[in-house]
mmCIF file of the C-alpha atoms, coordinates in Angstrom:
data_MODEL
# 
_entry.id   MODEL 
# 
loop_
_atom_site.group_PDB 
_atom_site.id 
_atom_site.type_symbol 
_atom_site.label_atom_id 
_atom_site.label_alt_id 
_atom_site.label_comp_id 
_atom_site.label_asym_id 
_atom_site.label_entity_id 
_atom_site.label_seq_id 
_atom_site.pdbx_PDB_ins_code 
_atom_site.Cartn_x 
_atom_site.Cartn_y 
_atom_site.Cartn_z 
_atom_site.occupancy 
_atom_site.B_iso_or_equiv 
_atom_site.pdbx_formal_charge 
_atom_site.auth_seq_id 
_atom_site.auth_comp_id 
_atom_site.auth_asym_id 
_atom_site.auth_atom_id 
_atom_site.pdbx_PDB_model_num 
ATOM 1   C CA . MET A 1 1   ? 55.445 30.942  -121.995 1.00 0.00 ? 1   MET A CA 1 
ATOM 2   C CA . ALA A 1 2   ? 53.860 29.342  -118.964 1.00 0.00 ? 2   ALA A CA 1 
ATOM 3   C CA . THR A 1 3   ? 51.757 32.433  -118.437 1.00 0.00 ? 3   THR A CA 1 
ATOM 4   C CA . ALA A 1 4   ? 50.501 32.397  -121.997 1.00 0.00 ? 4   ALA A CA 1 
ATOM 5   C CA . ASN A 1 5   ? 49.495 28.711  -121.689 1.00 0.00 ? 5   ASN A CA 1 
ATOM 6   C CA . PHE A 1 6   ? 47.794 29.422  -118.405 1.00 0.00 ? 6   PHE A CA 1 
ATOM 7   C CA . GLN A 1 7   ? 45.844 32.375  -119.834 1.00 0.00 ? 7   GLN A CA 1 
ATOM 8   C CA . ALA A 1 8   ? 44.822 30.317  -122.876 1.00 0.00 ? 8   ALA A CA 1 
ATOM 9   C CA . ARG A 1 9   ? 43.566 27.577  -120.598 1.00 0.00 ? 9   ARG A CA 1 
ATOM 10  C CA . ILE A 1 10  ? 41.531 30.057  -118.537 1.00 0.00 ? 10  ILE A CA 1 
ATOM 11  C CA . GLU A 1 11  ? 39.955 31.405  -121.718 1.00 0.00 ? 11  GLU A CA 1 
ATOM 12  C CA . ARG A 1 12  ? 39.023 27.877  -122.875 1.00 0.00 ? 12  ARG A CA 1 
ATOM 13  C CA . ILE A 1 13  ? 37.433 27.131  -119.493 1.00 0.00 ? 13  ILE A CA 1 
ATOM 14  C CA . ASN A 1 14  ? 35.447 30.363  -119.566 1.00 0.00 ? 14  ASN A CA 1 
ATOM 15  C CA . ARG A 1 15  ? 34.234 29.670  -123.136 1.00 0.00 ? 15  ARG A CA 1 
ATOM 16  C CA . ALA A 1 16  ? 33.232 26.124  -122.146 1.00 0.00 ? 16  ALA A CA 1 
ATOM 17  C CA . HIS A 1 17  ? 31.185 27.376  -119.226 1.00 0.00 ? 17  HIS A CA 1 
ATOM 18  C CA . LYS A 1 18  ? 29.425 29.993  -121.367 1.00 0.00 ? 18  LYS A CA 1 
ATOM 19  C CA . GLY A 1 19  ? 28.597 27.434  -124.033 1.00 0.00 ? 19  GLY A CA 1 
ATOM 20  C CA . LEU A 1 20  ? 30.862 29.042  -126.623 1.00 0.00 ? 20  LEU A CA 1 
ATOM 21  C CA . ALA A 1 21  ? 33.236 26.127  -126.954 1.00 0.00 ? 21  ALA A CA 1 
ATOM 22  C CA . PRO A 1 22  ? 33.077 24.263  -130.252 1.00 0.00 ? 22  PRO A CA 1 
ATOM 23  C CA . ALA A 1 23  ? 31.500 20.832  -130.051 1.00 0.00 ? 23  ALA A CA 1 
ATOM 24  C CA . ARG A 1 24  ? 33.926 17.995  -130.669 1.00 0.00 ? 24  ARG A CA 1 
ATOM 25  C CA . LYS A 1 25  ? 32.819 14.842  -132.383 1.00 0.00 ? 25  LYS A CA 1 
ATOM 26  C CA . ASN A 1 26  ? 33.096 11.585  -130.432 1.00 0.00 ? 26  ASN A CA 1 
ATOM 27  C CA . ALA A 1 27  ? 34.141 13.434  -127.280 1.00 0.00 ? 27  ALA A CA 1 
ATOM 28  C CA . PRO A 1 28  ? 33.090 11.801  -124.054 1.00 0.00 ? 28  PRO A CA 1 
ATOM 29  C CA . ILE A 1 29  ? 30.668 13.752  -121.944 1.00 0.00 ? 29  ILE A CA 1 
ATOM 30  C CA . ARG A 1 30  ? 31.978 14.324  -118.462 1.00 0.00 ? 30  ARG A CA 1 
ATOM 31  C CA . ALA A 1 31  ? 30.209 15.946  -115.598 1.00 0.00 ? 31  ALA A CA 1 
ATOM 32  C CA . LEU A 1 32  ? 32.339 18.469  -113.743 1.00 0.00 ? 32  LEU A CA 1 
ATOM 33  C CA . ARG A 1 33  ? 31.655 19.036  -110.111 1.00 0.00 ? 33  ARG A CA 1 
ATOM 34  C CA . SER A 1 34  ? 33.669 21.598  -108.235 1.00 0.00 ? 34  SER A CA 1 
ATOM 35  C CA . GLN A 1 35  ? 32.709 20.429  -104.760 1.00 0.00 ? 35  GLN A CA 1 
ATOM 36  C CA . PRO A 1 36  ? 31.332 17.165  -103.361 1.00 0.00 ? 36  PRO A CA 1 
ATOM 37  C CA . ILE A 1 37  ? 27.681 17.094  -102.419 1.00 0.00 ? 37  ILE A CA 1 
ATOM 38  C CA . PRO A 1 38  ? 27.250 17.662  -98.659  1.00 0.00 ? 38  PRO A CA 1 
ATOM 39  C CA . MET A 1 39  ? 25.587 14.949  -96.585  1.00 0.00 ? 39  MET A CA 1 
ATOM 40  C CA . SER A 1 40  ? 22.642 17.200  -95.738  1.00 0.00 ? 40  SER A CA 1 
ATOM 41  C CA . ALA A 1 41  ? 21.813 17.591  -99.448  1.00 0.00 ? 41  ALA A CA 1 
ATOM 42  C CA . ARG A 1 42  ? 22.022 13.851  -100.016 1.00 0.00 ? 42  ARG A CA 1 
ATOM 43  C CA . ARG A 1 43  ? 19.451 13.176  -97.323  1.00 0.00 ? 43  ARG A CA 1 
ATOM 44  C CA . ALA A 1 44  ? 17.126 15.932  -98.430  1.00 0.00 ? 44  ALA A CA 1 
ATOM 45  C CA . GLY A 1 45  ? 14.463 13.405  -99.452  1.00 0.00 ? 45  GLY A CA 1 
ATOM 46  C CA . ARG A 1 46  ? 14.204 11.889  -96.003  1.00 0.00 ? 46  ARG A CA 1 
ATOM 47  C CA . ARG A 1 47  ? 12.913 13.808  -93.033  1.00 0.00 ? 47  ARG A CA 1 
ATOM 48  C CA . ARG A 1 48  ? 14.552 12.420  -89.919  1.00 0.00 ? 48  ARG A CA 1 
ATOM 49  C CA . PHE A 1 49  ? 14.850 13.713  -86.458  1.00 0.00 ? 49  PHE A CA 1 
ATOM 50  C CA . PRO A 1 50  ? 18.444 14.352  -85.374  1.00 0.00 ? 50  PRO A CA 1 
ATOM 51  C CA . ILE A 1 51  ? 18.046 12.088  -82.348  1.00 0.00 ? 51  ILE A CA 1 
ATOM 52  C CA . PHE A 1 52  ? 17.449 9.060   -84.612  1.00 0.00 ? 52  PHE A CA 1 
ATOM 53  C CA . GLU A 1 53  ? 20.962 9.398   -85.991  1.00 0.00 ? 53  GLU A CA 1 
ATOM 54  C CA . HIS A 1 54  ? 22.331 8.489   -82.545  1.00 0.00 ? 54  HIS A CA 1 
ATOM 55  C CA . ILE A 1 55  ? 20.032 5.610   -81.580  1.00 0.00 ? 55  ILE A CA 1 
ATOM 56  C CA . GLN A 1 56  ? 22.865 3.059   -81.655  1.00 0.00 ? 56  GLN A CA 1 
ATOM 57  C CA . PRO A 1 57  ? 25.146 4.829   -79.141  1.00 0.00 ? 57  PRO A CA 1 
ATOM 58  C CA . MET A 1 58  ? 22.164 5.495   -76.872  1.00 0.00 ? 58  MET A CA 1 
ATOM 59  C CA . ALA A 1 59  ? 21.054 1.857   -76.954  1.00 0.00 ? 59  ALA A CA 1 
ATOM 60  C CA . MET A 1 60  ? 24.578 0.595   -76.404  1.00 0.00 ? 60  MET A CA 1 
ATOM 61  C CA . GLY A 1 61  ? 25.078 2.935   -73.437  1.00 0.00 ? 61  GLY A CA 1 
ATOM 62  C CA . SER A 1 62  ? 21.854 1.974   -71.750  1.00 0.00 ? 62  SER A CA 1 
ATOM 63  C CA . VAL A 1 63  ? 22.477 -1.762  -72.224  1.00 0.00 ? 63  VAL A CA 1 
ATOM 64  C CA . LEU A 1 64  ? 26.011 -1.548  -70.865  1.00 0.00 ? 64  LEU A CA 1 
ATOM 65  C CA . GLY A 1 65  ? 24.792 0.583   -67.945  1.00 0.00 ? 65  GLY A CA 1 
ATOM 66  C CA . CYS A 1 66  ? 22.093 -1.960  -67.133  1.00 0.00 ? 66  CYS A CA 1 
ATOM 67  C CA . ILE A 1 67  ? 24.610 -4.827  -67.255  1.00 0.00 ? 67  ILE A CA 1 
ATOM 68  C CA . ALA A 1 68  ? 26.975 -2.975  -64.917  1.00 0.00 ? 68  ALA A CA 1 
ATOM 69  C CA . ALA A 1 69  ? 24.105 -2.256  -62.520  1.00 0.00 ? 69  ALA A CA 1 
ATOM 70  C CA . VAL A 1 70  ? 22.987 -5.921  -62.471  1.00 0.00 ? 70  VAL A CA 1 
ATOM 71  C CA . VAL A 1 71  ? 26.523 -7.056  -61.725  1.00 0.00 ? 71  VAL A CA 1 
ATOM 72  C CA . LEU A 1 72  ? 26.869 -4.462  -58.957  1.00 0.00 ? 72  LEU A CA 1 
ATOM 73  C CA . THR A 1 73  ? 23.534 -5.418  -57.433  1.00 0.00 ? 73  THR A CA 1 
ATOM 74  C CA . GLY A 1 74  ? 24.455 -9.094  -57.569  1.00 0.00 ? 74  GLY A CA 1 
ATOM 75  C CA . LEU A 1 75  ? 27.675 -8.478  -55.686  1.00 0.00 ? 75  LEU A CA 1 
ATOM 76  C CA . THR A 1 76  ? 25.739 -7.576  -52.554  1.00 0.00 ? 76  THR A CA 1 
ATOM 77  C CA . SER A 1 77  ? 22.825 -10.024 -52.940  1.00 0.00 ? 77  SER A CA 1 
ATOM 78  C CA . GLU A 1 78  ? 23.038 -13.308 -51.038  1.00 0.00 ? 78  GLU A CA 1 
ATOM 79  C CA . ASN A 1 79  ? 21.049 -15.272 -53.630  1.00 0.00 ? 79  ASN A CA 1 
ATOM 80  C CA . SER A 1 80  ? 23.026 -14.342 -56.706  1.00 0.00 ? 80  SER A CA 1 
ATOM 81  C CA . PRO A 1 81  ? 25.652 -16.672 -58.216  1.00 0.00 ? 81  PRO A CA 1 
ATOM 82  C CA . TRP A 1 82  ? 28.305 -14.022 -57.766  1.00 0.00 ? 82  TRP A CA 1 
ATOM 83  C CA . GLY A 1 83  ? 27.127 -12.950 -54.308  1.00 0.00 ? 83  GLY A CA 1 
ATOM 84  C CA . PRO A 1 84  ? 29.271 -12.503 -51.209  1.00 0.00 ? 84  PRO A CA 1 
ATOM 85  C CA . GLY A 1 85  ? 31.649 -15.320 -50.398  1.00 0.00 ? 85  GLY A CA 1 
ATOM 86  C CA . THR A 1 86  ? 31.793 -16.863 -53.872  1.00 0.00 ? 86  THR A CA 1 
ATOM 87  C CA . ASP A 1 87  ? 34.725 -17.070 -56.250  1.00 0.00 ? 87  ASP A CA 1 
ATOM 88  C CA . LEU A 1 88  ? 32.864 -15.016 -58.855  1.00 0.00 ? 88  LEU A CA 1 
ATOM 89  C CA . ASN A 1 89  ? 32.428 -12.236 -56.287  1.00 0.00 ? 89  ASN A CA 1 
ATOM 90  C CA . GLU A 1 90  ? 36.170 -11.832 -55.935  1.00 0.00 ? 90  GLU A CA 1 
ATOM 91  C CA . MET A 1 91  ? 36.619 -12.007 -59.687  1.00 0.00 ? 91  MET A CA 1 
ATOM 92  C CA . LEU A 1 92  ? 33.874 -9.455  -60.550  1.00 0.00 ? 92  LEU A CA 1 
ATOM 93  C CA . PHE A 1 93  ? 34.365 -6.980  -57.685  1.00 0.00 ? 93  PHE A CA 1 
ATOM 94  C CA . LEU A 1 94  ? 37.027 -4.707  -59.250  1.00 0.00 ? 94  LEU A CA 1 
ATOM 95  C CA . PRO A 1 95  ? 35.594 -4.701  -62.804  1.00 0.00 ? 95  PRO A CA 1 
ATOM 96  C CA . ALA A 1 96  ? 32.144 -3.877  -61.413  1.00 0.00 ? 96  ALA A CA 1 
ATOM 97  C CA . LEU A 1 97  ? 33.494 -0.970  -59.370  1.00 0.00 ? 97  LEU A CA 1 
ATOM 98  C CA . ALA A 1 98  ? 35.406 0.219   -62.430  1.00 0.00 ? 98  ALA A CA 1 
ATOM 99  C CA . GLY A 1 99  ? 32.117 0.187   -64.338  1.00 0.00 ? 99  GLY A CA 1 
ATOM 100 C CA . LEU A 1 100 ? 30.552 2.279   -61.607  1.00 0.00 ? 100 LEU A CA 1 
ATOM 101 C CA . ALA A 1 101 ? 33.443 4.752   -61.615  1.00 0.00 ? 101 ALA A CA 1 
ATOM 102 C CA . LEU A 1 102 ? 33.346 4.942   -65.411  1.00 0.00 ? 102 LEU A CA 1 
ATOM 103 C CA . ALA A 1 103 ? 29.965 6.736   -65.447  1.00 0.00 ? 103 ALA A CA 1 
ATOM 104 C CA . PRO A 1 104 ? 31.068 10.114  -63.996  1.00 0.00 ? 104 PRO A CA 1 
ATOM 105 C CA . ILE A 1 105 ? 34.325 9.970   -65.976  1.00 0.00 ? 105 ILE A CA 1 
ATOM 106 C CA . LEU A 1 106 ? 32.343 9.506   -69.196  1.00 0.00 ? 106 LEU A CA 1 
ATOM 107 C CA . MET A 1 107 ? 30.027 12.362  -68.284  1.00 0.00 ? 107 MET A CA 1 
ATOM 108 C CA . LEU A 1 108 ? 32.944 14.733  -67.604  1.00 0.00 ? 108 LEU A CA 1 
ATOM 109 C CA . ALA A 1 109 ? 34.600 13.747  -70.862  1.00 0.00 ? 109 ALA A CA 1 
ATOM 110 C CA . SER A 1 110 ? 31.379 14.288  -72.764  1.00 0.00 ? 110 SER A CA 1 
ATOM 111 C CA . LEU A 1 111 ? 31.203 17.867  -71.459  1.00 0.00 ? 111 LEU A CA 1 
ATOM 112 C CA . PHE A 1 112 ? 34.282 18.640  -73.498  1.00 0.00 ? 112 PHE A CA 1 
ATOM 113 C CA . LEU A 1 113 ? 33.500 16.497  -76.517  1.00 0.00 ? 113 LEU A CA 1 
ATOM 114 C CA . ALA A 1 114 ? 29.733 17.088  -76.893  1.00 0.00 ? 114 ALA A CA 1 
ATOM 115 C CA . SER A 1 115 ? 30.051 19.647  -79.707  1.00 0.00 ? 115 SER A CA 1 
ATOM 116 C CA . LYS A 1 116 ? 32.409 17.457  -81.750  1.00 0.00 ? 116 LYS A CA 1 
ATOM 117 C CA . ARG A 1 117 ? 30.944 14.054  -80.910  1.00 0.00 ? 117 ARG A CA 1 
ATOM 118 C CA . PRO A 1 118 ? 27.254 14.210  -79.932  1.00 0.00 ? 118 PRO A CA 1 
ATOM 119 C CA . GLY A 1 119 ? 26.973 10.416  -80.132  1.00 0.00 ? 119 GLY A CA 1 
ATOM 120 C CA . PHE A 1 120 ? 29.540 10.033  -77.357  1.00 0.00 ? 120 PHE A CA 1 
ATOM 121 C CA . ALA A 1 121 ? 27.653 12.507  -75.156  1.00 0.00 ? 121 ALA A CA 1 
ATOM 122 C CA . LEU A 1 122 ? 24.417 10.543  -75.668  1.00 0.00 ? 122 LEU A CA 1 
ATOM 123 C CA . PHE A 1 123 ? 26.238 7.279   -74.986  1.00 0.00 ? 123 PHE A CA 1 
ATOM 124 C CA . SER A 1 124 ? 27.607 8.512   -71.685  1.00 0.00 ? 124 SER A CA 1 
ATOM 125 C CA . LEU A 1 125 ? 24.240 9.950   -70.633  1.00 0.00 ? 125 LEU A CA 1 
ATOM 126 C CA . SER A 1 126 ? 22.505 6.693   -71.513  1.00 0.00 ? 126 SER A CA 1 
ATOM 127 C CA . TYR A 1 127 ? 25.184 4.692   -69.633  1.00 0.00 ? 127 TYR A CA 1 
ATOM 128 C CA . LEU A 1 128 ? 24.680 6.769   -66.514  1.00 0.00 ? 128 LEU A CA 1 
ATOM 129 C CA . SER A 1 129 ? 20.913 6.709   -66.669  1.00 0.00 ? 129 SER A CA 1 
ATOM 130 C CA . GLY A 1 130 ? 20.852 2.943   -67.355  1.00 0.00 ? 130 GLY A CA 1 
ATOM 131 C CA . LEU A 1 131 ? 23.146 2.365   -64.435  1.00 0.00 ? 131 LEU A CA 1 
ATOM 132 C CA . VAL A 1 132 ? 21.199 4.553   -61.978  1.00 0.00 ? 132 VAL A CA 1 
ATOM 133 C CA . ILE A 1 133 ? 17.711 3.458   -63.013  1.00 0.00 ? 133 ILE A CA 1 
ATOM 134 C CA . THR A 1 134 ? 18.573 -0.278  -62.917  1.00 0.00 ? 134 THR A CA 1 
ATOM 135 C CA . MET A 1 135 ? 20.223 0.118   -59.499  1.00 0.00 ? 135 MET A CA 1 
ATOM 136 C CA . LEU A 1 136 ? 17.109 1.883   -58.178  1.00 0.00 ? 136 LEU A CA 1 
ATOM 137 C CA . ILE A 1 137 ? 14.889 -0.966  -59.384  1.00 0.00 ? 137 ILE A CA 1 
# 
């Protein structure tokens, strides 16, 4: 009995797709969609470069890298408020070195995660470049 009901249902579905199903009065019209629309089809109207999708991680990485570099540079400068011999120097020394050590760790992690998470790879590259460029200035 279950097989007969299943076969009857398949026949009704096939007739409905071919347009052979009888029209019912006062029946609600429903759109059937077998699969969700992919994101690439939704954005078909806009033409964007793929790099613009990851602007936020790149900006965040470069800003955090610049902040870490300014703190590291200030630790050795005599004129800075957190320079050698101050209480802030002792308080910021270990977090600043952790920020410096974080850059190669992020780059190594992004080697493994770049295909799955390209935003993370761009973040770590921006962090390293922001850190190095600011320290060179």
